[in-house]
Short mmCIF file of C-alpha atoms and ligand atoms in Angstrom, two decimals:
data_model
loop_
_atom_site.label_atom_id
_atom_site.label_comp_id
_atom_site.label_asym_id
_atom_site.label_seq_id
_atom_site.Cartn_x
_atom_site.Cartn_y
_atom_site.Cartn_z
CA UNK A 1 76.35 76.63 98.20
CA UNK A 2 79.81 75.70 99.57
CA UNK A 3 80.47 76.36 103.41
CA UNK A 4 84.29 76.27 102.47
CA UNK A 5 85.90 79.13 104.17
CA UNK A 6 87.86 81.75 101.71
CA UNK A 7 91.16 80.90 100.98
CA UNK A 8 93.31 82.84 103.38
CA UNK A 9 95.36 86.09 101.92
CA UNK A 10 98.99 85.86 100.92
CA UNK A 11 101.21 88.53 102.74
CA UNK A 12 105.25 88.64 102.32
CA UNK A 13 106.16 90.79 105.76
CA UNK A 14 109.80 93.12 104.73
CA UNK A 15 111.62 93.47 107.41
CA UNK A 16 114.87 94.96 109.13
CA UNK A 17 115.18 94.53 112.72
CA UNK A 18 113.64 93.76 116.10
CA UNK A 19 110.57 92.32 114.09
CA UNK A 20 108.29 92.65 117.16
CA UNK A 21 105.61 94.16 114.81
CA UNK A 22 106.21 90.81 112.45
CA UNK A 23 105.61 88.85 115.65
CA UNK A 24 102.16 90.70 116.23
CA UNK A 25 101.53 89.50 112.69
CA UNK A 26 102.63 86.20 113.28
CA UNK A 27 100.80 85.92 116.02
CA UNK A 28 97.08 87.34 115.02
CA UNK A 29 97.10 85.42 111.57
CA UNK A 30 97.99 82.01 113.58
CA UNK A 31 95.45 82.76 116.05
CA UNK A 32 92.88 83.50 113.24
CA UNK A 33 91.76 86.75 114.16
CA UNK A 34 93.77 87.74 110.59
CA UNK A 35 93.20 86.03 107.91
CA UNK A 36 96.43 84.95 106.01
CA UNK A 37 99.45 83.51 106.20
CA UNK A 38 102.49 84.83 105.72
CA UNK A 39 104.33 83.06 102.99
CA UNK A 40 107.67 84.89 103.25
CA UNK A 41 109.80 87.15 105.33
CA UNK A 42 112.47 89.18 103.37
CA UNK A 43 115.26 91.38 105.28
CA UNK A 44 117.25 93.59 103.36
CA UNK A 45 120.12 92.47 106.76
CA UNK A 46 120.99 89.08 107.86
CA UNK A 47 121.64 89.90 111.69
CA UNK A 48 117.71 91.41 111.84
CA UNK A 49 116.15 89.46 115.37
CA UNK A 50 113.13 89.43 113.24
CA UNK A 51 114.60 86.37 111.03
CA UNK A 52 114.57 84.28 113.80
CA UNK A 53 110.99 85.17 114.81
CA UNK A 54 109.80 84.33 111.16
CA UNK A 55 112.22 81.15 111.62
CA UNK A 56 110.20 80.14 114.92
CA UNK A 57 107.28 80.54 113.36
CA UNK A 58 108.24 77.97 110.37
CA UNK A 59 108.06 80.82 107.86
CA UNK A 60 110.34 80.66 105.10
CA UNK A 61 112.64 83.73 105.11
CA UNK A 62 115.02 85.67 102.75
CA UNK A 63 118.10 88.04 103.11
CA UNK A 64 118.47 90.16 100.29
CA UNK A 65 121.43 92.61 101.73
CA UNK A 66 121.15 96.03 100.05
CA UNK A 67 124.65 96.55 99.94
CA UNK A 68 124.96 93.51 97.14
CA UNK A 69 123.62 95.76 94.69
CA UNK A 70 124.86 98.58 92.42
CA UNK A 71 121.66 100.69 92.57
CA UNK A 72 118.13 101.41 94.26
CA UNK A 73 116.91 99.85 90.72
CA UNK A 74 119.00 96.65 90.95
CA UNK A 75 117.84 96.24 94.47
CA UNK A 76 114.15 96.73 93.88
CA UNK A 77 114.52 94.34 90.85
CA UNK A 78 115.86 91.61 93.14
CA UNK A 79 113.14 92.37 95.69
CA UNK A 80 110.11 92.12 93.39
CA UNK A 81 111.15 88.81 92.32
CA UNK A 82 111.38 87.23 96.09
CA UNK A 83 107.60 89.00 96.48
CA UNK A 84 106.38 87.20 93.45
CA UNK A 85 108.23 84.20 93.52
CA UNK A 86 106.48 83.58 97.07
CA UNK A 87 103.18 84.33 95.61
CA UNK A 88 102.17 87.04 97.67
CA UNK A 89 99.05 88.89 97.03
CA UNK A 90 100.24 91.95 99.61
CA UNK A 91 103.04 92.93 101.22
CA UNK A 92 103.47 94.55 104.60
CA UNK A 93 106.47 96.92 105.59
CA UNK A 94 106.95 96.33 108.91
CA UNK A 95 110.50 98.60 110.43
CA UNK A 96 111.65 97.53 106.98
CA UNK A 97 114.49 100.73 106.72
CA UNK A 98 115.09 101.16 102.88
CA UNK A 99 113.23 103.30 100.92
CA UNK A 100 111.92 101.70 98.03
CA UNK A 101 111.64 102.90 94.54
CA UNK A 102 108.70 104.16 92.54
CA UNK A 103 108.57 101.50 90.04
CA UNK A 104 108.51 98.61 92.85
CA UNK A 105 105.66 100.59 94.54
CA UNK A 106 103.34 101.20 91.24
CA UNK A 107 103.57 97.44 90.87
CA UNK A 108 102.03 96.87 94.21
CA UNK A 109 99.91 99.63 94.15
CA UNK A 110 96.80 98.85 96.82
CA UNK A 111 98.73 96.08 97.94
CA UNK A 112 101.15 97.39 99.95
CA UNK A 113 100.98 98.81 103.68
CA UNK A 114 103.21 99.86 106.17
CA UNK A 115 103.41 101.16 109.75
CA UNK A 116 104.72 104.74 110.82
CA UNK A 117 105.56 105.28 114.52
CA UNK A 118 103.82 109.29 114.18
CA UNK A 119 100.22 110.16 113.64
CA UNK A 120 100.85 111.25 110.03
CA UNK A 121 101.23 113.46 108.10
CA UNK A 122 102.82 114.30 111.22
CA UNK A 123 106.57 113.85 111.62
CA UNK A 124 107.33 111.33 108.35
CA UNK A 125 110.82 110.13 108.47
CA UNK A 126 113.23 109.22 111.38
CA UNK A 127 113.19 109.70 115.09
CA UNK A 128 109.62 110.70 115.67
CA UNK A 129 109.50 110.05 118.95
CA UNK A 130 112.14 112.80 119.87
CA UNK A 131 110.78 114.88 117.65
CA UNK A 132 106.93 114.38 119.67
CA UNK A 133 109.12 115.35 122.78
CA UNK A 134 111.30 118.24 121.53
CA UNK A 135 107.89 119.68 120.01
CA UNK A 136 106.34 119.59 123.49
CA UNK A 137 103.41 117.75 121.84
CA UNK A 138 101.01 115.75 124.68
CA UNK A 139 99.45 113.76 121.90
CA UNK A 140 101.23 111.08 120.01
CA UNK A 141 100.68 107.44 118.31
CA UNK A 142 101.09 105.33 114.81
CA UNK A 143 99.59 105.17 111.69
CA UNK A 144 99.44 102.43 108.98
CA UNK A 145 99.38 103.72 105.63
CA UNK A 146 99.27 102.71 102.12
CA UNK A 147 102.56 102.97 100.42
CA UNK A 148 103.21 105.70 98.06
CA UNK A 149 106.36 106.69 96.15
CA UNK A 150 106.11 109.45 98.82
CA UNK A 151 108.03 108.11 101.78
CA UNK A 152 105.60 108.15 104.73
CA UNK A 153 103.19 109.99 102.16
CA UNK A 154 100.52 107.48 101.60
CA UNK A 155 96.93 107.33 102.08
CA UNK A 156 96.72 106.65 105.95
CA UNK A 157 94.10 103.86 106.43
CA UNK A 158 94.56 103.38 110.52
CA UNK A 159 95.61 105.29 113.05
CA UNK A 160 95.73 105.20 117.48
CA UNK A 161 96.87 107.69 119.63
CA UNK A 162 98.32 107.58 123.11
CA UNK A 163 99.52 110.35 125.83
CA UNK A 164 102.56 111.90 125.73
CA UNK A 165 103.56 111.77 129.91
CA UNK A 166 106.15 114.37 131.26
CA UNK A 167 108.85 111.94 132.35
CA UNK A 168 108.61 110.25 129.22
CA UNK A 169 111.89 110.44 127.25
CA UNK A 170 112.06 108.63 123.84
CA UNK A 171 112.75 105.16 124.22
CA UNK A 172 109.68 105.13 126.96
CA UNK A 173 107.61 106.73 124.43
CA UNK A 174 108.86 104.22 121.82
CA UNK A 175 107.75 101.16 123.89
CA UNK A 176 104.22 102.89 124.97
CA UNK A 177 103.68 103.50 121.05
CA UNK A 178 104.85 100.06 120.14
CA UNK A 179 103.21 97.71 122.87
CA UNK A 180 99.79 99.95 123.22
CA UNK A 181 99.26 100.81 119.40
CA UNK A 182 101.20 99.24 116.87
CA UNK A 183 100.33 95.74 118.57
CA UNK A 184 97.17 96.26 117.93
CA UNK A 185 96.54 98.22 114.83
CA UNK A 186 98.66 96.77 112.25
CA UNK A 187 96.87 93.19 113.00
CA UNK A 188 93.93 95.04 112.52
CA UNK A 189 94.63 96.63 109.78
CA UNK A 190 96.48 93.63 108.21
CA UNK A 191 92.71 91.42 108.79
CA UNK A 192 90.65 94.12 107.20
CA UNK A 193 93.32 93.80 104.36
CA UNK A 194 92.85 90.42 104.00
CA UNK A 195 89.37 90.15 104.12
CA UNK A 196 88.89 92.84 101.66
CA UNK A 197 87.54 95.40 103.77
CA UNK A 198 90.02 97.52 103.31
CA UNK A 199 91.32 99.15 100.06
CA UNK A 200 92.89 101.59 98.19
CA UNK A 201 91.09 103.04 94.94
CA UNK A 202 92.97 105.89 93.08
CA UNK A 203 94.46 107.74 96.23
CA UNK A 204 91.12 107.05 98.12
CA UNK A 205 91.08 104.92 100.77
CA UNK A 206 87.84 102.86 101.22
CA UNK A 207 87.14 100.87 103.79
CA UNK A 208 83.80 98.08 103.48
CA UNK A 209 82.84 99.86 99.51
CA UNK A 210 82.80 103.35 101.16
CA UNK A 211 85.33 106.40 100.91
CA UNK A 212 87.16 107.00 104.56
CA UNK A 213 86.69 110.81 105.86
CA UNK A 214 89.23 109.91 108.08
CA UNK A 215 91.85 106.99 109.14
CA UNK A 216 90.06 103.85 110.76
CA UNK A 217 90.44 104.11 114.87
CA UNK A 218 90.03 101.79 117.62
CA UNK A 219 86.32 103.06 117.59
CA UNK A 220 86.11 101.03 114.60
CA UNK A 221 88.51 97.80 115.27
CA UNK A 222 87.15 94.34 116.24
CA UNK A 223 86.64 93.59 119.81
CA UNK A 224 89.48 91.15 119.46
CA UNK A 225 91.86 94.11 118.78
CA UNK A 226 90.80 95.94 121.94
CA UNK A 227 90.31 93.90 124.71
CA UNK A 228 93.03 93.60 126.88
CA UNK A 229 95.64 91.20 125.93
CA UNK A 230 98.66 89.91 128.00
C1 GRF B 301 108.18 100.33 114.50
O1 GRF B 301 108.14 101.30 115.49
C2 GRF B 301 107.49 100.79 113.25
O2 GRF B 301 106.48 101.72 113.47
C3 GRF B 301 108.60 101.43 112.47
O3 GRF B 301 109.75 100.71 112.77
C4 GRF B 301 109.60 100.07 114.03
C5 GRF B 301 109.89 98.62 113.80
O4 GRF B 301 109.98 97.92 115.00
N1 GRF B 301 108.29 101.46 111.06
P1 GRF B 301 109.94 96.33 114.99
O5 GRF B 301 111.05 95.84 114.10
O6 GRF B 301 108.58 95.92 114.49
O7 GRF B 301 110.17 95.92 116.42
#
């Protein structure tokens, strides 16, 4: 019997902006506790701060600007063949802001995640942070879901929540969600991926062979998601 370890997974991270959520990535699969390597970073905008994290990191990056094309279709098209020209076996949205067609999606159907600053099926879409605070709501968090053709509509596989404080306003509840959640469960998420524990059969979302009641929580996550980190 070979003691070889597995090959590691093959993501391609999409981005759009700030990229701190790539950098998390970045960070946990050169670290080891995720096991892959990301092969390519793709933003749909050339001035995304993200680039130059993926650059740091010696990962090979691509701008495909959405405004070069005549349609969603033409886009998509041009997108699908960066993801399989790089070989990637998933593909992780991470603040990538374009909403992607159908056709794209049923191609990478189980193979394609992203991360949702709400505790879906709460508040899909845009601003969801001033929509936790306008709706008075003392509970709030992130959730990484499959993608669907649904936007935001996918079968939620992770999900943390945090406290919504009274002088919070919504770029201190964006940094709280960001730095205390997302940092740690789309790593998470993103190792179970790659190690197979995690996937996505029909609209079912299974996690180690067995159908999830309800979205993985930090209950569940590796002790090297949890403990404190700098
Ligand atoms: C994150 O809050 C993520 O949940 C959402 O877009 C934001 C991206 O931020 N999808 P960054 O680019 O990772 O800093």
């Amino acid at each position: 019997m070979s003691s070889e370890a597995p090959p590691l997974a093959r993501f391609c991270i999409l981005i759009s902006g700030e990229g701190r959520n790539l950098q998390w990535l970045i960070d946990a699969c050169a670290d080891g506790r995720v096991p892959a390597r990301i092969v390519r970073v793709i933003s749909n905008r050339a001035d995304a701060a993200g680039l130059r994290r993926a650059a740091a990191a010696g990962i090979e990056t691509r701008v495909l600007p959405h405004g070069d094309f005549a349609s969603r279709e033409a886009f998509d098209e041009a997108l699908g063949a960066l993801i399989d020209e790089a070989g990637a076996d998933h593909v992780l949205l991470a603040g990538f802001m374009r909403v992607l067609g159908a056709a794209l999606i049923a191609r990478h159907a189980g193979r394609m995640l992203n991360i949702h600053p709400s505790l879906l099926p709460r508040y899909r879409g845009l601003h969801t942070h001033q929509r936790v605070l306008e709706a008075g709501d003392r509970v709030h968090g992130a959730s990484v879901h499959f993608v669907t053709a649904e936007l935001d509509g996918g079968p939620v596989a992770v999900q943390a929540q945090c406290t919504v404080h009274p002088e919070d306003d919504a770029p201190a509840l964006a940094n709280r969600v960001q730095h205390e959640i997302e940092r740690r469960i789309y790593p998470q998420a993103a190792a179970w991926l790659a190690r197979g524990d995690l996937a996505l059969i029909g609209t079912q979302v299974c996690f180690r062979g067995r159908p999830l009641q309800q979205p993985l929580s930090p209950a569940d996550f590796d002790p090297s998601f949890t403990e404190a980190s700098p």
